[in-house]
Coordinates of C-alpha atoms (C1' of nucleotides) in Angstrom, one line a residue:
Chain A
M149 CA 68.3 95.6 58.5
L150 CA 71.8 95.3 58.3
L151 CA 73.9 96.2 55.3
R152 CA 77.5 95.6 54.8
V153 CA 79.9 96.4 51.9
D154 CA 83.1 94.9 50.7
A155 CA 85.5 97.5 49.3
A156 CA 87.8 94.8 47.8
S157 CA 85.1 93.2 45.8
T158 CA 85.0 93.6 41.9
V159 CA 81.1 94.4 42.5
P160 CA 80.7 98.0 42.7
L161 CA 79.9 99.5 46.0
Y162 CA 76.5 100.9 44.6
Q163 CA 75.4 97.4 43.0
Q164 CA 76.3 95.6 46.5
I165 CA 73.9 97.9 48.3
H166 CA 71.5 97.5 45.4
D167 CA 71.6 93.8 45.7
Q168 CA 71.6 93.5 49.4
I169 CA 68.3 95.7 49.5
I170 CA 66.8 93.3 47.0
L171 CA 67.8 90.2 49.2
G172 CA 66.3 92.0 52.3
L173 CA 63.2 92.6 50.5
A174 CA 63.0 89.0 49.6
G175 CA 63.8 87.9 52.8
G176 CA 61.2 90.1 54.7
G177 CA 63.8 92.3 56.5
L178 CA 62.3 95.2 54.6
R179 CA 58.9 95.9 54.1
P180 CA 56.6 97.7 52.0
G181 CA 56.3 101.4 53.2
E182 CA 59.2 101.1 55.5
T183 CA 61.6 103.8 55.7
L184 CA 65.3 103.3 54.8
P185 CA 68.5 104.9 56.2
A186 CA 69.1 108.6 54.9
V187 CA 71.6 108.6 52.4
R188 CA 74.2 110.5 54.7
Q189 CA 73.5 108.1 57.3
L190 CA 73.9 104.9 55.6
A191 CA 77.1 106.2 53.6
D192 CA 78.4 107.1 57.5
E193 CA 77.6 103.4 58.6
L194 CA 79.2 101.9 55.6
N195 CA 82.1 104.2 55.2
V196 CA 81.3 105.1 51.6
N197 CA 80.5 108.4 50.0
M198 CA 77.0 109.7 50.3
L199 CA 76.7 109.8 46.3
T200 CA 77.4 106.0 46.3
V201 CA 74.6 105.2 48.5
A202 CA 72.1 107.5 46.3
K203 CA 73.2 105.7 43.0
G204 CA 72.1 102.7 44.8
Y205 CA 68.9 104.1 45.9
N206 CA 68.5 105.9 42.4
L207 CA 69.0 102.4 40.9
L208 CA 66.4 100.7 43.0
K209 CA 63.9 103.6 42.4
A210 CA 64.4 103.3 38.7
E211 CA 63.4 99.6 39.0
G212 CA 60.2 100.4 41.1
Y213 CA 61.4 99.0 44.4
L214 CA 61.9 102.5 46.0
V215 CA 60.4 105.9 46.2
S216 CA 61.8 109.2 47.5
D217 CA 60.5 112.6 48.6
R218 CA 61.8 115.3 50.6
R219 CA 59.6 114.8 53.3
Q220 CA 60.0 111.6 54.6
G221 CA 63.2 110.4 52.9
T222 CA 63.5 107.3 51.0
R223 CA 60.7 104.3 51.4
V224 CA 60.0 100.8 50.1
A225 CA 57.2 101.0 47.3
A226 CA 53.8 99.9 48.3
D227 CA 54.1 97.1 45.6
F228 CA 56.0 96.2 42.4
Q229 CA 54.7 93.7 39.8
A230 CA 56.9 91.8 37.2
D231 CA 56.5 94.1 34.1
A232 CA 57.7 93.2 30.6
V233 CA 61.2 94.7 31.0
F234 CA 61.7 92.8 34.1
Q235 CA 60.5 89.6 32.6
Q236 CA 63.0 89.7 29.8
E237 CA 65.8 90.7 32.1
L238 CA 65.3 87.7 34.1
A239 CA 64.8 85.3 31.1
T240 CA 68.2 86.6 29.7
Q241 CA 70.1 86.2 32.9
L242 CA 68.6 82.9 33.9
R243 CA 69.6 81.4 30.4
L244 CA 73.1 82.2 30.9
L245 CA 73.2 80.7 34.2
I246 CA 71.3 77.7 32.9
A247 CA 73.8 77.3 30.2
A248 CA 76.8 77.4 32.5
A249 CA 75.0 74.7 34.8
K250 CA 74.1 72.5 32.1
I251 CA 77.5 72.3 30.5
R252 CA 79.0 71.3 33.9
G253 CA 76.6 68.4 34.1
I254 CA 74.1 69.9 36.4
A255 CA 70.5 68.7 35.2
A256 CA 67.4 70.5 35.3
P257 CA 66.0 68.7 38.5
E258 CA 69.1 69.9 40.5
L259 CA 68.7 73.3 39.5
Q260 CA 64.9 73.3 40.3
Q261 CA 65.8 72.1 43.7
M262 CA 68.1 74.8 44.5
I263 CA 65.1 77.1 43.6
T264 CA 62.8 75.5 46.2
A265 CA 65.5 75.6 48.7
Q266 CA 66.2 79.3 48.1
Y267 CA 62.4 80.2 48.2
Q268 CA 62.1 78.5 51.5
A269 CA 65.2 80.3 52.9
F270 CA 63.5 83.6 52.0
G271 CA 60.4 82.5 53.8
G272 CA 56.8 82.3 52.3
K273 CA 54.6 84.9 53.4
Q274 CA 56.5 88.4 53.6
H275 CA 56.4 91.4 51.2
A276 CA 53.8 92.7 48.7
Chain B
M1045 CA 79.3 79.2 15.3
L1046 CA 78.2 82.6 14.7
L1047 CA 79.1 85.3 17.2
R1048 CA 78.0 89.0 17.4
V1049 CA 78.6 91.7 19.6
D1050 CA 76.9 94.9 20.4
A1051 CA 79.4 97.9 20.9
A1052 CA 76.3 100.1 22.4
S1053 CA 75.6 97.6 25.1
T1054 CA 77.0 98.2 28.7
V1055 CA 78.1 94.7 28.8
P1056 CA 81.8 94.8 28.0
L1057 CA 82.7 93.2 24.6
Y1058 CA 85.2 90.6 26.0
Q1059 CA 82.1 89.6 28.4
Q1060 CA 79.7 89.3 25.4
I1061 CA 82.2 87.1 23.6
H1062 CA 82.4 84.9 26.7
D1063 CA 78.9 84.6 27.3
Q1064 CA 78.0 83.9 23.8
I1065 CA 80.5 80.9 23.7
I1066 CA 78.9 79.6 27.1
L1067 CA 75.5 79.7 25.2
G1068 CA 77.0 78.0 22.3
L1069 CA 78.5 75.2 24.2
A1070 CA 75.3 74.6 26.1
G1071 CA 73.4 74.6 22.8
G1072 CA 75.8 72.2 21.0
G1073 CA 77.1 74.7 18.5
L1074 CA 80.4 74.1 20.1
R1075 CA 81.7 70.9 21.0
P1076 CA 84.5 69.5 23.0
G1077 CA 88.0 69.5 21.3
E1078 CA 86.6 71.9 18.4
T1079 CA 88.8 74.7 17.6
L1080 CA 87.7 78.1 17.7
P1081 CA 88.5 81.0 15.5
A1082 CA 92.1 82.7 15.9
V1083 CA 92.2 85.6 18.1
R1084 CA 93.1 87.8 14.9
Q1085 CA 90.4 86.2 12.8
L1086 CA 87.7 86.5 15.1
A1087 CA 88.7 90.2 16.1
D1088 CA 88.4 90.9 12.4
E1089 CA 85.1 89.3 12.0
L1090 CA 83.6 91.2 15.0
N1091 CA 85.4 94.5 14.3
V1092 CA 87.0 94.5 17.6
N1093 CA 90.7 94.5 18.9
M1094 CA 92.9 91.3 19.1
L1095 CA 93.3 91.9 22.6
T1096 CA 89.6 92.1 23.3
V1097 CA 89.0 88.7 21.9
A1098 CA 92.0 87.3 23.8
K1099 CA 90.5 88.6 26.9
G1100 CA 87.3 86.6 26.4
Y1101 CA 89.1 83.5 25.6
N1102 CA 91.4 83.9 28.7
L1103 CA 88.4 84.4 31.0
L1104 CA 87.1 81.2 29.5
K1105 CA 90.3 79.3 29.9
A1106 CA 90.4 80.3 33.6
E1107 CA 87.0 78.8 33.9
G1108 CA 88.3 75.5 32.4
Y1109 CA 85.9 75.6 29.2
L1110 CA 88.9 76.4 26.8
V1111 CA 92.5 75.4 26.3
S1112 CA 95.1 76.9 24.3
D1113 CA 98.5 76.0 22.9
R1114 CA 100.6 77.6 20.0
R1115 CA 100.3 74.6 17.7
Q1116 CA 96.5 74.2 17.3
G1117 CA 95.2 77.5 18.8
T1118 CA 92.3 77.5 21.2
R1119 CA 90.1 74.5 21.6
V1120 CA 87.0 73.7 23.7
A1121 CA 88.3 71.5 26.7
A1122 CA 87.6 67.7 26.6
D1123 CA 85.3 68.0 29.8
F1124 CA 84.6 70.6 32.6
Q1125 CA 82.9 69.5 35.8
A1126 CA 81.1 71.6 38.3
D1127 CA 83.7 72.1 40.9
A1128 CA 83.3 74.0 44.3
V1129 CA 84.0 77.5 43.0
F1130 CA 81.5 77.0 40.4
Q1131 CA 78.9 75.7 42.7
Q1132 CA 79.3 78.7 45.1
E1133 CA 79.0 81.2 42.1
L1134 CA 76.0 79.7 40.8
A1135 CA 74.2 79.6 44.3
T1136 CA 75.2 83.3 44.8
Q1137 CA 73.9 84.6 41.4
L1138 CA 70.6 82.4 41.4
R1139 CA 69.8 83.7 45.1
L1140 CA 69.8 87.1 43.7
L1141 CA 67.6 86.3 40.7
I1142 CA 65.3 84.4 42.8
A1143 CA 65.0 87.2 45.2
A1144 CA 64.0 89.7 42.6
A1145 CA 61.6 87.2 41.0
K1146 CA 59.9 86.5 44.4
I1147 CA 59.2 90.1 45.3
R1148 CA 57.9 90.6 41.9
G1149 CA 55.2 87.9 42.7
I1150 CA 56.9 85.1 40.6
A1151 CA 56.5 81.9 42.5
A1152 CA 58.9 79.0 42.4
P1153 CA 56.9 76.7 40.2
E1154 CA 57.0 79.5 37.3
L1155 CA 60.8 79.9 37.8
Q1156 CA 61.1 76.2 37.7
Q1157 CA 59.2 75.9 34.3
M1158 CA 61.3 78.5 32.9
I1159 CA 64.3 76.2 33.5
T1160 CA 62.5 73.3 32.0
A1161 CA 61.8 75.4 28.9
Q1162 CA 65.3 76.7 28.7
Y1163 CA 66.9 73.4 28.9
Q1164 CA 64.9 71.9 26.4
A1165 CA 65.7 74.8 24.0
F1166 CA 69.3 74.0 24.6
G1167 CA 68.6 70.2 23.8
G1168 CA 69.3 67.3 25.7
K1169 CA 72.2 65.3 24.3
Q1170 CA 75.2 67.2 23.3
H1171 CA 78.5 68.2 24.9
A1172 CA 80.6 66.6 27.9
Chain C
dT725 C1' 115.8 77.6 5.0
dT726 C1' 112.1 80.8 4.8
dA727 C1' 107.5 82.4 5.5
dT728 C1' 103.2 82.1 7.8
dT729 C1' 100.2 81.2 12.0
dT730 C1' 99.5 80.5 16.6
dG731 C1' 99.0 82.6 21.4
dT732 C1' 101.4 85.8 24.2
dA733 C1' 103.7 90.1 25.8
dT734 C1' 104.8 95.0 25.7
dT735 C1' 103.9 99.9 25.6
dA736 C1' 101.3 103.5 24.8
dT737 C1' 96.7 105.8 24.7
dA738 C1' 91.8 107.1 25.1
dT739 C1' 87.5 106.6 27.1
dC740 C1' 84.1 105.6 30.6
dA741 C1' 82.7 103.8 35.2
dT742 C1' 83.4 104.2 39.6
dA743 C1' 84.1 106.7 43.9
dT744 C1' 85.4 110.5 46.7
dA745 C1' 85.4 115.5 48.2
dT746 C1' 83.0 119.6 48.9
dA747 C1' 79.4 122.5 48.3
dA748 C1' 75.2 124.2 47.5
dC749 C1' 69.9 124.0 46.9
dA750 C1' 64.7 123.3 47.6
dA751 C1' 61.3 121.5 50.4
dA752 C1' 59.7 119.8 54.7
dT753 C1' 59.9 119.6 59.8
dA754 C1' 61.3 120.7 64.8
Chain D
dT1332 C1' 65.7 129.7 62.4
dA1333 C1' 67.9 125.6 62.4
dT1334 C1' 67.9 120.9 60.8
dT1335 C1' 67.1 117.2 57.8
dT1336 C1' 65.6 115.3 53.5
dG1337 C1' 67.0 114.0 48.5
dT1338 C1' 69.2 116.4 45.0
dT1339 C1' 72.3 118.8 41.8
dA1340 C1' 77.0 120.8 40.7
dT1341 C1' 82.0 120.6 40.3
dA1342 C1' 86.2 118.7 40.6
dT1343 C1' 89.2 115.0 41.0
dA1344 C1' 91.4 110.3 41.2
dT1345 C1' 91.5 105.5 40.0
dG1346 C1' 90.7 101.3 37.6
dA1347 C1' 88.4 98.6 34.0
dT1348 C1' 87.8 98.7 29.2
dA1349 C1' 89.3 99.0 24.5
dT1350 C1' 92.3 100.2 20.8
dA1351 C1' 96.9 100.7 18.3
dA1352 C1' 101.1 99.2 16.9
dT1353 C1' 104.9 96.0 17.6
dA1354 C1' 107.4 92.2 18.8
dC1355 C1' 108.3 87.3 20.5
dA1356 C1' 108.2 82.1 20.9
dA1357 C1' 106.6 77.9 19.1
dA1358 C1' 105.0 75.2 15.7
dT1359 C1' 103.8 74.4 10.8
dA1360 C1' 104.1 74.8 5.7
dA1361 C1' 106.3 76.0 1.6

DNA sequence: TTATTTGTATTATATCATATATAACAAATA
DNA sequence: TATTTGTTATATATGATATAATACAAATAA
């Protein structure tokens, strides 16, 4: 899976790494059990510091997407469910997006169709 | 419309002000043409600095939600459409949310129902 | 006129997040 | 033994965030 970062973006580098791995998991470019690049290797590829990659990995580990040990490096977790914390986060972030869309005249069906399209773009069968 | 901020949150104060005004617009607690509190007054109510409120207002003005002049203070704009910049932002942010939901086993219909519920929670008729 | 209120601008300061650089450590492997 | 893994530690630099204290221009109200 190919990762890229934009140093000029206002989005922190570790957050960009985090987000792209989430997108990779949804799209099937990363699968449960698969090993990710070592922090030093990915840092070298992206021209960022080792600790920046580690910060992105650690965030994903705290969320349950990745696991690490000193034998096999960092791997995708076997499975991850939607716990209460995630449900709450999702609802909060979705509410703000919906509010902005609604006041700009975007109705519910239009937003729902965007969801349908995005789900199909990710593909239907991959991942845990 | 009542605003509150949480100084302990990781979300910047000016961003909290920004987000709550968006939610207020969607819910009808704020209407087109309505005057907002003066920066000094709101700063006093929230116990934050005047410039922090101004930063939140300025962000909303840059997005087209508010307008200011030195006569009548800061008011809600008459109308605001969904331009290309907004559409792009919406799609990007929605994609990340959908990716996270999908890999946690949340299917499209569940997400779409959340949208239906949130739209109804905001109410159907208000605002431009 | 004078005083007040509005958003805005300026200058200074403090703190935290972000990011880097460098080095070292423990655990496992080749 | 040497290498690779994630991890930890220390130090440093920069930008974002937030505050403080003034001041200004424009409009309004007394």
